[in-house]
């Protein structure tokens, strides 16, 4: 197996997670609207909604989509981000 193939395989297993606090996400419907919009885009792996804390957790592939794009998509829907910093936690599959 070539080194290029190994690097590409590693990139496909690497995910990042970003947690965003949405100031005006008051109902479960608001969370579902955000989730539906984010999952339309390639590179988003999973979106979890925590309505009682007004937080969404987005798992994505950083080699396909950037964290700033996720923030932009939420702002485009009319929601306000409270603690947005573009520093995701990188997670690698396996040990």
mmCIF file of C-alpha atoms in Angstrom, residues 11-72:
data_model
loop_
_atom_site.group_PDB
_atom_site.id
_atom_site.type_symbol
_atom_site.label_atom_id
_atom_site.label_comp_id
_atom_site.label_asym_id
_atom_site.label_seq_id
_atom_site.Cartn_x
_atom_site.Cartn_y
_atom_site.Cartn_z
ATOM 1 C CA UNK A 11 -8.166 11.411 6.448
ATOM 2 C CA UNK A 12 -11.386 9.545 5.825
ATOM 3 C CA UNK A 13 -11.373 8.229 9.410
ATOM 4 C CA UNK A 14 -10.588 11.576 11.054
ATOM 5 C CA UNK A 15 -13.603 13.476 12.358
ATOM 6 C CA UNK A 16 -13.961 16.715 14.255
ATOM 7 C CA UNK A 17 -16.646 17.749 16.703
ATOM 8 C CA UNK A 18 -17.756 21.272 17.383
ATOM 9 C CA UNK A 19 -20.275 22.282 20.050
ATOM 10 C CA UNK A 20 -22.232 25.439 19.429
ATOM 11 C CA UNK A 21 -24.488 27.326 21.811
ATOM 12 C CA UNK A 22 -27.474 28.737 19.933
ATOM 13 C CA UNK A 23 -28.966 31.724 21.748
ATOM 14 C CA UNK A 24 -32.424 31.657 20.216
ATOM 15 C CA UNK A 25 -32.986 27.886 19.887
ATOM 16 C CA UNK A 26 -35.998 27.612 22.179
ATOM 17 C CA UNK A 27 -37.871 24.573 20.913
ATOM 18 C CA UNK A 28 -37.115 21.131 19.544
ATOM 19 C CA UNK A 29 -38.428 22.326 16.178
ATOM 20 C CA UNK A 30 -35.643 24.937 16.019
ATOM 21 C CA UNK A 31 -33.093 22.189 16.578
ATOM 22 C CA UNK A 32 -34.679 20.016 13.914
ATOM 23 C CA UNK A 33 -34.541 22.875 11.397
ATOM 24 C CA UNK A 34 -30.817 23.323 12.059
ATOM 25 C CA UNK A 35 -30.178 19.582 11.899
ATOM 26 C CA UNK A 36 -32.082 19.214 8.629
ATOM 27 C CA UNK A 37 -30.136 22.055 7.016
ATOM 28 C CA UNK A 38 -26.732 20.835 8.197
ATOM 29 C CA UNK A 39 -27.258 17.219 7.162
ATOM 30 C CA UNK A 40 -27.962 18.342 3.589
ATOM 31 C CA UNK A 41 -24.289 19.235 3.191
ATOM 32 C CA UNK A 42 -21.583 16.755 2.352
ATOM 33 C CA UNK A 43 -19.055 16.235 5.123
ATOM 34 C CA UNK A 44 -21.477 16.410 8.067
ATOM 35 C CA UNK A 45 -21.445 13.082 9.882
ATOM 36 C CA UNK A 46 -23.913 13.657 12.726
ATOM 37 C CA UNK A 47 -25.809 16.454 14.475
ATOM 38 C CA UNK A 48 -27.005 16.082 18.070
ATOM 39 C CA UNK A 49 -29.480 18.509 19.620
ATOM 40 C CA UNK A 50 -29.610 19.455 23.313
ATOM 41 C CA UNK A 51 -32.618 21.778 23.476
ATOM 42 C CA UNK A 52 -32.644 22.283 27.246
ATOM 43 C CA UNK A 53 -29.058 23.644 27.137
ATOM 44 C CA UNK A 54 -29.467 25.324 23.706
ATOM 45 C CA UNK A 55 -26.463 23.401 22.383
ATOM 46 C CA UNK A 56 -25.894 21.474 19.180
ATOM 47 C CA UNK A 57 -22.991 19.120 18.644
ATOM 48 C CA UNK A 58 -21.834 18.673 15.053
ATOM 49 C CA UNK A 59 -19.511 15.856 14.004
ATOM 50 C CA UNK A 60 -17.965 16.401 10.596
ATOM 51 C CA UNK A 61 -15.049 15.517 8.339
ATOM 52 C CA UNK A 62 -12.633 18.487 8.379
ATOM 53 C CA UNK A 63 -11.031 17.490 5.093
ATOM 54 C CA UNK A 64 -14.419 17.931 3.356
ATOM 55 C CA UNK A 65 -16.067 20.848 5.185
ATOM 56 C CA UNK A 66 -14.655 23.602 7.391
ATOM 57 C CA UNK A 67 -15.969 24.552 10.827
ATOM 58 C CA UNK A 68 -16.533 28.146 9.734
ATOM 59 C CA UNK A 69 -18.961 26.906 7.061
ATOM 60 C CA UNK A 70 -21.045 25.246 9.777
ATOM 61 C CA UNK A 71 -21.229 28.516 11.696
ATOM 62 C CA UNK A 72 -22.155 30.380 8.529
#
